[in-house]
């Protein structure tokens, strides 16, 4: 096999919860500390029997800051082999989620603590993850090939990060497509509403022209209306987007320990500007139709 500098096994279970003062906080991975080093620890120390490590994101949710989370007693709620297990643990330290251990928010305990937890519930659980660490990145593919030849599937940290990035890109493209369709439909609706407005206000237009109103005055009225529709629609849209971003970030931070939705003043301004421009463009056609109405025919309109 290609040169492997470090190998260790671990057990990783899917997302579960920490319960503190009646509140549940979700995390992505639950497993053992096998293979972790001092470089992973940000604050505190490795867990002993009855203790756990948590990521900084989880700690901030629990106690406001990572340092204040150390020493607090929490309840770990996990599901193993279909059974829901709950047990109290003390937080011994905070570790970095950006290492090879896993980039998601997680909770880890010593192998001995995990064995105690499963034994108390008459469960026999074996390690389900093996980490192979090589100092030479060029060995990665060779290691993956040899692991595959043994009948196992392996992924590198870069591959996992790339997959996650691709998922975010796809999500972004989908949202962009939905936004584009929404803008197009909005333009059609504004066009329709203003055309209806022209028809309903035909006599009013005739009166304005009869008292000396010029074509450009009529055109200015309808373009101004479309501008105001776009402005208020843009403000409403930005407000709703900011609210949904805040709600979405709360959910994402509970799971991943980070935020991905950011409403900046630049984005807000661009959103409002796009809404105004599209509304004004959509309003030009009804405005021209209104400006070209014959005043005599307009006054006769019933």
PDB file of C-alpha atoms in Angstrom:
ATOM      1  CA  UNK A   1       0.000   0.000   0.000  1.00  0.00           C
ATOM      2  CA  UNK A   2       1.076   3.600  -0.592  1.00  0.00           C
ATOM      3  CA  UNK A   3       2.791   5.164   2.411  1.00  0.00           C
ATOM      4  CA  UNK A   4       0.375   5.890   5.277  1.00  0.00           C
ATOM      5  CA  UNK A   5       1.748   7.972   8.144  1.00  0.00           C
ATOM      6  CA  UNK A   6      -1.169   7.533  10.523  1.00  0.00           C
ATOM      7  CA  UNK A   7      -4.093   5.125  10.690  1.00  0.00           C
ATOM      8  CA  UNK A   8      -6.873   4.946  13.248  1.00  0.00           C
ATOM      9  CA  UNK A   9     -10.450   3.766  13.498  1.00  0.00           C
ATOM     10  CA  UNK A  10     -13.411   5.660  14.842  1.00  0.00           C
ATOM     11  CA  UNK A  11     -17.145   5.409  15.106  1.00  0.00           C
ATOM     12  CA  UNK A  12     -19.261   8.129  13.568  1.00  0.00           C
ATOM     13  CA  UNK A  13     -23.021   8.335  13.898  1.00  0.00           C
ATOM     14  CA  UNK A  14     -25.358  10.751  12.138  1.00  0.00           C
ATOM     15  CA  UNK A  15     -26.852  13.963  13.443  1.00  0.00           C
ATOM     16  CA  UNK A  16     -28.267  14.061  16.977  1.00  0.00           C
ATOM     17  CA  UNK A  17     -28.861  16.574  19.756  1.00  0.00           C
ATOM     18  CA  UNK A  18     -27.362  18.083  22.875  1.00  0.00           C
ATOM     19  CA  UNK A  19     -29.879  19.143  25.513  1.00  0.00           C
ATOM     20  CA  UNK A  20     -28.940  22.014  27.816  1.00  0.00           C
ATOM     21  CA  UNK A  21     -31.351  23.789  30.161  1.00  0.00           C
ATOM     22  CA  UNK A  22     -34.305  22.287  28.296  1.00  0.00           C
ATOM     23  CA  UNK A  23     -33.144  23.456  24.849  1.00  0.00           C
ATOM     24  CA  UNK A  24     -32.071  21.091  22.061  1.00  0.00           C
ATOM     25  CA  UNK A  25     -29.050  21.896  19.894  1.00  0.00           C
ATOM     26  CA  UNK A  26     -28.467  19.786  16.778  1.00  0.00           C
ATOM     27  CA  UNK A  27     -25.060  18.603  15.568  1.00  0.00           C
ATOM     28  CA  UNK A  28     -24.015  16.705  12.448  1.00  0.00           C
ATOM     29  CA  UNK A  29     -21.673  13.997  13.733  1.00  0.00           C
ATOM     30  CA  UNK A  30     -21.281  12.026  16.935  1.00  0.00           C
ATOM     31  CA  UNK A  31     -18.247   9.819  17.416  1.00  0.00           C
ATOM     32  CA  UNK A  32     -15.068   8.982  19.291  1.00  0.00           C
ATOM     33  CA  UNK A  33     -11.853  10.951  19.699  1.00  0.00           C
ATOM     34  CA  UNK A  34      -9.630   8.313  18.065  1.00  0.00           C
ATOM     35  CA  UNK A  35      -6.852   9.983  16.129  1.00  0.00           C
ATOM     36  CA  UNK A  36      -7.365  13.469  17.533  1.00  0.00           C
ATOM     37  CA  UNK A  37      -4.305  15.419  18.637  1.00  0.00           C
ATOM     38  CA  UNK A  38      -3.627  18.468  20.787  1.00  0.00           C
ATOM     39  CA  UNK A  39      -3.734  20.614  17.653  1.00  0.00           C
ATOM     40  CA  UNK A  40      -7.482  19.942  17.450  1.00  0.00           C
ATOM     41  CA  UNK A  41      -8.156  21.370  20.909  1.00  0.00           C
ATOM     42  CA  UNK A  42      -8.971  25.080  21.080  1.00  0.00           C
ATOM     43  CA  UNK A  43      -9.871  25.275  24.785  1.00  0.00           C
ATOM     44  CA  UNK A  44      -9.926  22.816  27.657  1.00  0.00           C
ATOM     45  CA  UNK A  45      -8.670  19.235  27.490  1.00  0.00           C
ATOM     46  CA  UNK A  46      -9.363  15.792  26.062  1.00  0.00           C
ATOM     47  CA  UNK A  47     -12.434  14.115  27.540  1.00  0.00           C
ATOM     48  CA  UNK A  48     -12.136  11.451  30.192  1.00  0.00           C
ATOM     49  CA  UNK A  49     -14.873   9.062  31.309  1.00  0.00           C
ATOM     50  CA  UNK A  50     -18.179  10.963  31.449  1.00  0.00           C
ATOM     51  CA  UNK A  51     -16.871  13.927  29.433  1.00  0.00           C
ATOM     52  CA  UNK A  52     -17.238  15.142  25.832  1.00  0.00           C
ATOM     53  CA  UNK A  53     -15.660  17.509  23.330  1.00  0.00           C
ATOM     54  CA  UNK A  54     -17.811  19.873  21.271  1.00  0.00           C
ATOM     55  CA  UNK A  55     -17.101  22.276  18.427  1.00  0.00           C
ATOM     56  CA  UNK A  56     -16.925  26.020  18.892  1.00  0.00           C
ATOM     57  CA  UNK A  57     -20.197  26.545  17.008  1.00  0.00           C
ATOM     58  CA  UNK A  58     -22.101  24.254  19.361  1.00  0.00           C
ATOM     59  CA  UNK A  59     -20.397  25.870  22.361  1.00  0.00           C
ATOM     60  CA  UNK A  60     -21.430  29.352  21.241  1.00  0.00           C
ATOM     61  CA  UNK A  61     -25.037  28.218  20.970  1.00  0.00           C
ATOM     62  CA  UNK A  62     -24.962  26.637  24.413  1.00  0.00           C
ATOM     63  CA  UNK A  63     -23.183  29.286  26.440  1.00  0.00           C
ATOM     64  CA  UNK A  64     -22.491  32.323  24.272  1.00  0.00           C
ATOM     65  CA  UNK A  65     -18.717  31.731  24.178  1.00  0.00           C
ATOM     66  CA  UNK A  66     -16.543  28.638  23.902  1.00  0.00           C
ATOM     67  CA  UNK A  67     -14.744  29.220  27.205  1.00  0.00           C
ATOM     68  CA  UNK A  68     -17.984  29.505  29.169  1.00  0.00           C
ATOM     69  CA  UNK A  69     -19.229  26.163  27.796  1.00  0.00           C
ATOM     70  CA  UNK A  70     -16.384  24.220  29.436  1.00  0.00           C
ATOM     71  CA  UNK A  71     -17.494  22.478  32.623  1.00  0.00           C
ATOM     72  CA  UNK A  72     -21.203  22.643  31.871  1.00  0.00           C
ATOM     73  CA  UNK A  73     -23.254  19.459  32.186  1.00  0.00           C
ATOM     74  CA  UNK A  74     -25.373  18.563  29.168  1.00  0.00           C
ATOM     75  CA  UNK A  75     -27.487  15.639  28.018  1.00  0.00           C
ATOM     76  CA  UNK A  76     -26.374  13.883  24.836  1.00  0.00           C
ATOM     77  CA  UNK A  77     -29.330  12.438  22.916  1.00  0.00           C
ATOM     78  CA  UNK A  78     -28.214   9.976  20.203  1.00  0.00           C
ATOM     79  CA  UNK A  79     -29.819   7.167  18.234  1.00  0.00           C
ATOM     80  CA  UNK A  80     -27.757   3.977  17.864  1.00  0.00           C
ATOM     81  CA  UNK A  81     -29.095   0.906  16.073  1.00  0.00           C
ATOM     82  CA  UNK A  82     -32.571   2.387  16.208  1.00  0.00           C
ATOM     83  CA  UNK A  83     -32.468   3.007  19.960  1.00  0.00           C
ATOM     84  CA  UNK A  84     -32.590   6.496  21.430  1.00  0.00           C
ATOM     85  CA  UNK A  85     -30.000   6.910  24.196  1.00  0.00           C
ATOM     86  CA  UNK A  86     -29.689   9.801  26.629  1.00  0.00           C
ATOM     87  CA  UNK A  87     -26.901  10.359  29.122  1.00  0.00           C
ATOM     88  CA  UNK A  88     -25.417  13.329  30.963  1.00  0.00           C
ATOM     89  CA  UNK A  89     -21.854  14.424  30.212  1.00  0.00           C
ATOM     90  CA  UNK A  90     -19.600  17.301  31.209  1.00  0.00           C
ATOM     91  CA  UNK A  91     -17.981  19.403  28.474  1.00  0.00           C
ATOM     92  CA  UNK A  92     -14.210  19.061  28.902  1.00  0.00           C
ATOM     93  CA  UNK A  93     -13.023  21.024  25.890  1.00  0.00           C
ATOM     94  CA  UNK A  94     -13.689  22.756  22.586  1.00  0.00           C
ATOM     95  CA  UNK A  95     -12.098  21.540  19.384  1.00  0.00           C
ATOM     96  CA  UNK A  96     -11.688  22.828  15.855  1.00  0.00           C
ATOM     97  CA  UNK A  97     -14.167  21.467  13.304  1.00  0.00           C
ATOM     98  CA  UNK A  98     -11.887  22.422  10.439  1.00  0.00           C
ATOM     99  CA  UNK A  99      -9.473  19.529  10.847  1.00  0.00           C
ATOM    100  CA  UNK A 100      -9.532  16.160   9.105  1.00  0.00           C
ATOM    101  CA  UNK A 101     -11.769  14.841  11.871  1.00  0.00           C
ATOM    102  CA  UNK A 102     -14.663  16.501  10.105  1.00  0.00           C
ATOM    103  CA  UNK A 103     -15.640  19.958   8.996  1.00  0.00           C
ATOM    104  CA  UNK A 104     -19.154  19.809  10.463  1.00  0.00           C
ATOM    105  CA  UNK A 105     -20.343  20.591  13.971  1.00  0.00           C
ATOM    106  CA  UNK A 106     -19.840  17.459  16.034  1.00  0.00           C
ATOM    107  CA  UNK A 107     -19.691  15.958  19.509  1.00  0.00           C
ATOM    108  CA  UNK A 108     -16.935  13.496  20.440  1.00  0.00           C
ATOM    109  CA  UNK A 109     -16.184  11.356  23.469  1.00  0.00           C
ATOM    110  CA  UNK A 110     -13.442   8.902  24.336  1.00  0.00           C
ATOM    111  CA  UNK A 111     -13.689   5.331  23.089  1.00  0.00           C
ATOM    112  CA  UNK A 112     -14.016   4.163  26.706  1.00  0.00           C
ATOM    113  CA  UNK A 113     -16.988   6.468  27.333  1.00  0.00           C
ATOM    114  CA  UNK A 114     -18.649   5.254  24.168  1.00  0.00           C
ATOM    115  CA  UNK A 115     -18.130   1.621  25.141  1.00  0.00           C
ATOM    116  CA  UNK A 116     -19.666   2.360  28.538  1.00  0.00           C
ATOM    117  CA  UNK A 117     -22.674   4.033  26.898  1.00  0.00           C
ATOM    118  CA  UNK A 118     -23.330   1.104  24.566  1.00  0.00           C
ATOM    119  CA  UNK A 119     -22.676  -1.531  27.249  1.00  0.00           C
ATOM    120  CA  UNK A 120     -25.182   0.096  29.606  1.00  0.00           C
ATOM    121  CA  UNK A 121     -27.791  -0.305  26.885  1.00  0.00           C
ATOM    122  CA  UNK A 122     -26.737  -3.832  25.829  1.00  0.00           C
ATOM    123  CA  UNK A 123     -25.494  -2.682  22.427  1.00  0.00           C
ATOM    124  CA  UNK A 124     -22.489  -4.043  20.548  1.00  0.00           C
ATOM    125  CA  UNK A 125     -21.198  -1.383  18.156  1.00  0.00           C
ATOM    126  CA  UNK A 126     -17.975  -1.650  16.169  1.00  0.00           C
ATOM    127  CA  UNK A 127     -15.954   1.190  14.564  1.00  0.00           C
ATOM    128  CA  UNK A 128     -17.408   2.164  11.197  1.00  0.00           C
ATOM    129  CA  UNK A 129     -14.781   4.628   9.960  1.00  0.00           C
ATOM    130  CA  UNK A 130     -11.058   4.206   9.348  1.00  0.00           C
ATOM    131  CA  UNK A 131      -8.863   7.259   8.787  1.00  0.00           C
ATOM    132  CA  UNK A 132      -5.648   6.892   6.769  1.00  0.00           C
ATOM    133  CA  UNK A 133      -3.380   9.923   6.905  1.00  0.00           C
ATOM    134  CA  UNK A 134      -0.508  10.524   4.501  1.00  0.00           C
ATOM    135  CA  UNK A 135       1.949  13.419   4.605  1.00  0.00           C
ATOM    136  CA  UNK A 136       2.205  13.319   0.815  1.00  0.00           C
ATOM    137  CA  UNK A 137      -0.983  14.447  -1.009  1.00  0.00           C
ATOM    138  CA  UNK A 138       0.177  12.560  -4.102  1.00  0.00           C
ATOM    139  CA  UNK A 139      -0.447   9.294  -2.235  1.00  0.00           C
ATOM    140  CA  UNK A 140      -4.148  10.065  -1.785  1.00  0.00           C
ATOM    141  CA  UNK A 141      -5.372   8.521  -5.031  1.00  0.00           C
ATOM    142  CA  UNK A 142      -3.142   5.459  -4.645  1.00  0.00           C
ATOM    143  CA  UNK A 143      -4.490   4.885  -1.121  1.00  0.00           C
ATOM    144  CA  UNK A 144      -8.079   5.262  -2.353  1.00  0.00           C
ATOM    145  CA  UNK A 145      -7.446   2.757  -5.159  1.00  0.00           C
ATOM    146  CA  UNK A 146      -5.972   0.169  -2.786  1.00  0.00           C
ATOM    147  CA  UNK A 147      -8.811   0.665  -0.302  1.00  0.00           C
ATOM    148  CA  UNK A 148     -11.329   0.188  -3.136  1.00  0.00           C
ATOM    149  CA  UNK A 149      -9.545  -3.013  -4.156  1.00  0.00           C
ATOM    150  CA  UNK A 150     -10.221  -4.333  -0.638  1.00  0.00           C
ATOM    151  CA  UNK A 151     -13.938  -3.722  -1.133  1.00  0.00           C
ATOM    152  CA  UNK A 152     -14.261  -0.467   0.794  1.00  0.00           C
ATOM    153  CA  UNK A 153     -15.142   3.051  -0.280  1.00  0.00           C
ATOM    154  CA  UNK A 154     -12.960   6.008   0.611  1.00  0.00           C
ATOM    155  CA  UNK A 155     -13.105   9.772   0.184  1.00  0.00           C
ATOM    156  CA  UNK A 156     -10.514  12.452   0.745  1.00  0.00           C
ATOM    157  CA  UNK A 157     -11.189  15.605   2.731  1.00  0.00           C
ATOM    158  CA  UNK A 158     -10.790  17.644  -0.464  1.00  0.00           C
ATOM    159  CA  UNK A 159     -13.349  15.460  -2.244  1.00  0.00           C
ATOM    160  CA  UNK A 160     -15.862  15.929   0.560  1.00  0.00           C
ATOM    161  CA  UNK A 161     -15.303  19.687   0.527  1.00  0.00           C
ATOM    162  CA  UNK A 162     -15.677  19.725  -3.264  1.00  0.00           C
ATOM    163  CA  UNK A 163     -18.947  17.781  -3.049  1.00  0.00           C
ATOM    164  CA  UNK A 164     -20.315  20.194  -0.466  1.00  0.00           C
ATOM    165  CA  UNK A 165     -19.294  23.161  -2.639  1.00  0.00           C
ATOM    166  CA  UNK A 166     -20.993  21.619  -5.673  1.00  0.00           C
ATOM    167  CA  UNK A 167     -24.181  21.156  -3.661  1.00  0.00           C
ATOM    168  CA  UNK A 168     -24.100  24.816  -2.658  1.00  0.00           C
ATOM    169  CA  UNK A 169     -23.492  25.829  -6.293  1.00  0.00           C
ATOM    170  CA  UNK A 170     -26.456  23.762  -7.486  1.00  0.00           C
ATOM    171  CA  UNK A 171     -28.614  25.296  -4.763  1.00  0.00           C
ATOM    172  CA  UNK A 172     -27.466  28.762  -5.870  1.00  0.00           C
ATOM    173  CA  UNK A 173     -28.255  28.035  -9.534  1.00  0.00           C
ATOM    174  CA  UNK A 174     -31.726  26.784  -8.624  1.00  0.00           C
ATOM    175  CA  UNK A 175     -32.438  29.890  -6.565  1.00  0.00           C
ATOM    176  CA  UNK A 176     -31.100  32.106  -9.363  1.00  0.00           C
ATOM    177  CA  UNK A 177     -33.376  30.358 -11.856  1.00  0.00           C
ATOM    178  CA  UNK A 178     -36.391  30.784  -9.586  1.00  0.00           C
ATOM    179  CA  UNK A 179     -35.486  34.459  -9.098  1.00  0.00           C
ATOM    180  CA  UNK A 180     -35.186  34.972 -12.870  1.00  0.00           C
ATOM    181  CA  UNK A 181     -38.570  33.368 -13.514  1.00  0.00           C
ATOM    182  CA  UNK A 182     -40.094  35.444 -10.711  1.00  0.00           C
ATOM    183  CA  UNK A 183     -38.747  38.666 -12.234  1.00  0.00           C
ATOM    184  CA  UNK A 184     -40.124  37.730 -15.655  1.00  0.00           C
ATOM    185  CA  UNK A 185     -43.558  36.909 -14.226  1.00  0.00           C
ATOM    186  CA  UNK A 186     -43.485  40.140 -12.215  1.00  0.00           C
ATOM    187  CA  UNK A 187     -42.763  42.145 -15.361  1.00  0.00           C
ATOM    188  CA  UNK A 188     -45.712  40.504 -17.147  1.00  0.00           C
ATOM    189  CA  UNK A 189     -47.993  41.228 -14.189  1.00  0.00           C
ATOM    190  CA  UNK A 190     -46.937  44.887 -14.031  1.00  0.00           C
ATOM    191  CA  UNK A 191     -47.467  45.185 -17.784  1.00  0.00           C
ATOM    192  CA  UNK A 192     -50.950  43.680 -17.460  1.00  0.00           C
ATOM    193  CA  UNK A 193     -51.937  45.835 -14.478  1.00  0.00           C
ATOM    194  CA  UNK A 194     -50.855  49.053 -16.185  1.00  0.00           C
ATOM    195  CA  UNK A 195     -52.624  48.124 -19.429  1.00  0.00           C
ATOM    196  CA  UNK A 196     -55.809  47.559 -17.418  1.00  0.00           C
ATOM    197  CA  UNK A 197     -55.194  50.889 -15.697  1.00  0.00           C
ATOM    198  CA  UNK A 198     -54.933  52.630 -19.079  1.00  0.00           C
ATOM    199  CA  UNK A 199     -58.251  51.150 -20.189  1.00  0.00           C
ATOM    200  CA  UNK A 200     -60.024  52.056 -16.945  1.00  0.00           C
ATOM    201  CA  UNK A 201     -58.632  55.596 -16.960  1.00  0.00           C
ATOM    202  CA  UNK A 202     -59.190  56.359 -20.617  1.00  0.00           C
ATOM    203  CA  UNK A 203     -61.632  59.214 -19.889  1.00  0.00           C
ATOM    204  CA  UNK A 204     -59.254  60.622 -17.278  1.00  0.00           C
ATOM    205  CA  UNK A 205     -56.483  60.617 -19.880  1.00  0.00           C
ATOM    206  CA  UNK A 206     -58.829  62.381 -22.313  1.00  0.00           C
ATOM    207  CA  UNK A 207     -59.578  65.083 -19.731  1.00  0.00           C
ATOM    208  CA  UNK A 208     -55.880  65.652 -19.034  1.00  0.00           C
ATOM    209  CA  UNK A 209     -55.195  66.041 -22.753  1.00  0.00           C
ATOM    210  CA  UNK A 210     -58.229  68.301 -23.219  1.00  0.00           C
ATOM    211  CA  UNK A 211     -56.930  70.776 -20.612  1.00  0.00           C
ATOM    212  CA  UNK A 212     -53.508  70.916 -22.232  1.00  0.00           C
ATOM    213  CA  UNK A 213     -51.720  67.812 -21.003  1.00  0.00           C
ATOM    214  CA  UNK A 214     -48.982  66.705 -23.384  1.00  0.00           C
ATOM    215  CA  UNK A 215     -48.126  63.178 -24.449  1.00  0.00           C
ATOM    216  CA  UNK A 216     -44.986  63.226 -22.346  1.00  0.00           C
ATOM    217  CA  UNK A 217     -47.050  64.272 -19.307  1.00  0.00           C
ATOM    218  CA  UNK A 218     -49.296  61.228 -19.746  1.00  0.00           C
ATOM    219  CA  UNK A 219     -46.269  59.038 -20.303  1.00  0.00           C
ATOM    220  CA  UNK A 220     -44.610  60.428 -17.181  1.00  0.00           C
ATOM    221  CA  UNK A 221     -47.662  59.585 -15.043  1.00  0.00           C
ATOM    222  CA  UNK A 222     -47.627  55.900 -15.953  1.00  0.00           C
ATOM    223  CA  UNK A 223     -43.850  55.543 -15.853  1.00  0.00           C
ATOM    224  CA  UNK A 224     -43.877  57.127 -12.382  1.00  0.00           C
ATOM    225  CA  UNK A 225     -46.524  54.657 -11.263  1.00  0.00           C
ATOM    226  CA  UNK A 226     -44.459  51.730 -12.541  1.00  0.00           C
ATOM    227  CA  UNK A 227     -41.403  53.187 -10.771  1.00  0.00           C
ATOM    228  CA  UNK A 228     -43.270  53.332  -7.463  1.00  0.00           C
ATOM    229  CA  UNK A 229     -44.579  49.782  -7.941  1.00  0.00           C
ATOM    230  CA  UNK A 230     -41.019  48.573  -8.544  1.00  0.00           C
ATOM    231  CA  UNK A 231     -39.621  50.539  -5.600  1.00  0.00           C
ATOM    232  CA  UNK A 232     -42.126  49.293  -3.034  1.00  0.00           C
ATOM    233  CA  UNK A 233     -42.000  45.755  -4.451  1.00  0.00           C
ATOM    234  CA  UNK A 234     -38.201  45.807  -4.182  1.00  0.00           C
ATOM    235  CA  UNK A 235     -38.301  47.059  -0.597  1.00  0.00           C
ATOM    236  CA  UNK A 236     -40.848  44.388   0.325  1.00  0.00           C
ATOM    237  CA  UNK A 237     -38.814  41.685  -1.426  1.00  0.00           C
ATOM    238  CA  UNK A 238     -35.581  42.700   0.308  1.00  0.00           C
ATOM    239  CA  UNK A 239     -37.355  42.742   3.663  1.00  0.00           C
ATOM    240  CA  UNK A 240     -38.754  39.238   3.145  1.00  0.00           C
ATOM    241  CA  UNK A 241     -35.364  37.990   1.879  1.00  0.00           C
ATOM    242  CA  UNK A 242     -33.614  39.408   4.956  1.00  0.00           C
ATOM    243  CA  UNK A 243     -36.152  37.709   7.230  1.00  0.00           C
ATOM    244  CA  UNK A 244     -35.832  34.347   5.463  1.00  0.00           C
ATOM    245  CA  UNK A 245     -32.019  34.649   5.472  1.00  0.00           C
ATOM    246  CA  UNK A 246     -32.041  35.191   9.216  1.00  0.00           C
ATOM    247  CA  UNK A 247     -34.303  32.189   9.784  1.00  0.00           C
ATOM    248  CA  UNK A 248     -32.253  30.053   7.368  1.00  0.00           C
ATOM    249  CA  UNK A 249     -28.966  31.017   9.004  1.00  0.00           C
ATOM    250  CA  UNK A 250     -30.268  30.007  12.426  1.00  0.00           C
ATOM    251  CA  UNK A 251     -31.125  26.541  11.096  1.00  0.00           C
ATOM    252  CA  UNK A 252     -27.852  26.170   9.167  1.00  0.00           C
ATOM    253  CA  UNK A 253     -25.714  27.362  12.095  1.00  0.00           C
ATOM    254  CA  UNK A 254     -27.323  24.805  14.409  1.00  0.00           C
ATOM    255  CA  UNK A 255     -26.249  22.016  12.035  1.00  0.00           C
ATOM    256  CA  UNK A 256     -23.038  23.227  10.357  1.00  0.00           C
ATOM    257  CA  UNK A 257     -21.831  25.878  12.801  1.00  0.00           C
ATOM    258  CA  UNK A 258     -21.633  28.515  10.071  1.00  0.00           C
ATOM    259  CA  UNK A 259     -23.874  30.756   8.007  1.00  0.00           C
ATOM    260  CA  UNK A 260     -24.207  30.769   4.222  1.00  0.00           C
ATOM    261  CA  UNK A 261     -26.903  33.374   3.620  1.00  0.00           C
ATOM    262  CA  UNK A 262     -25.662  36.939   3.833  1.00  0.00           C
ATOM    263  CA  UNK A 263     -27.858  39.948   3.066  1.00  0.00           C
ATOM    264  CA  UNK A 264     -25.437  42.844   2.548  1.00  0.00           C
ATOM    265  CA  UNK A 265     -26.389  46.465   1.765  1.00  0.00           C
ATOM    266  CA  UNK A 266     -24.968  45.966  -1.737  1.00  0.00           C
ATOM    267  CA  UNK A 267     -27.208  42.957  -2.414  1.00  0.00           C
ATOM    268  CA  UNK A 268     -30.210  44.809  -0.999  1.00  0.00           C
ATOM    269  CA  UNK A 269     -29.522  47.832  -3.196  1.00  0.00           C
ATOM    270  CA  UNK A 270     -29.051  45.662  -6.285  1.00  0.00           C
ATOM    271  CA  UNK A 271     -32.323  43.853  -5.563  1.00  0.00           C
ATOM    272  CA  UNK A 272     -34.261  47.097  -5.255  1.00  0.00           C
ATOM    273  CA  UNK A 273     -32.549  48.523  -8.350  1.00  0.00           C
ATOM    274  CA  UNK A 274     -33.379  45.427 -10.415  1.00  0.00           C
ATOM    275  CA  UNK A 275     -37.011  45.602  -9.305  1.00  0.00           C
ATOM    276  CA  UNK A 276     -37.270  49.285 -10.242  1.00  0.00           C
ATOM    277  CA  UNK A 277     -35.602  48.837 -13.641  1.00  0.00           C
ATOM    278  CA  UNK A 278     -37.788  45.879 -14.613  1.00  0.00           C
ATOM    279  CA  UNK A 279     -40.929  47.708 -13.467  1.00  0.00           C
ATOM    280  CA  UNK A 280     -40.058  50.848 -15.417  1.00  0.00           C
ATOM    281  CA  UNK A 281     -39.289  48.831 -18.560  1.00  0.00           C
ATOM    282  CA  UNK A 282     -42.589  46.972 -18.178  1.00  0.00           C
ATOM    283  CA  UNK A 283     -44.400  50.290 -17.686  1.00  0.00           C
ATOM    284  CA  UNK A 284     -43.041  51.920 -20.844  1.00  0.00           C
ATOM    285  CA  UNK A 285     -45.420  50.062 -23.190  1.00  0.00           C
ATOM    286  CA  UNK A 286     -48.657  50.951 -21.359  1.00  0.00           C
ATOM    287  CA  UNK A 287     -47.354  54.509 -20.922  1.00  0.00           C
ATOM    288  CA  UNK A 288     -46.830  54.866 -24.677  1.00  0.00           C
ATOM    289  CA  UNK A 289     -50.290  53.442 -25.344  1.00  0.00           C
ATOM    290  CA  UNK A 290     -51.826  55.981 -22.961  1.00  0.00           C
ATOM    291  CA  UNK A 291     -49.854  58.858 -24.478  1.00  0.00           C
ATOM    292  CA  UNK A 292     -51.048  57.998 -27.999  1.00  0.00           C
ATOM    293  CA  UNK A 293     -54.760  57.979 -27.136  1.00  0.00           C
ATOM    294  CA  UNK A 294     -56.851  60.457 -29.131  1.00  0.00           C
ATOM    295  CA  UNK A 295     -58.369  62.911 -26.605  1.00  0.00           C
ATOM    296  CA  UNK A 296     -61.755  63.019 -28.376  1.00  0.00           C
ATOM    297  CA  UNK A 297     -62.027  59.238 -28.546  1.00  0.00           C
ATOM    298  CA  UNK A 298     -60.831  59.012 -24.959  1.00  0.00           C
ATOM    299  CA  UNK A 299     -63.574  61.380 -23.752  1.00  0.00           C
ATOM    300  CA  UNK A 300     -66.184  59.321 -25.598  1.00  0.00           C
ATOM    301  CA  UNK A 301     -64.989  56.119 -23.983  1.00  0.00           C
ATOM    302  CA  UNK A 302     -67.627  54.576 -21.769  1.00  0.00           C
TER     303      UNK A 302
END
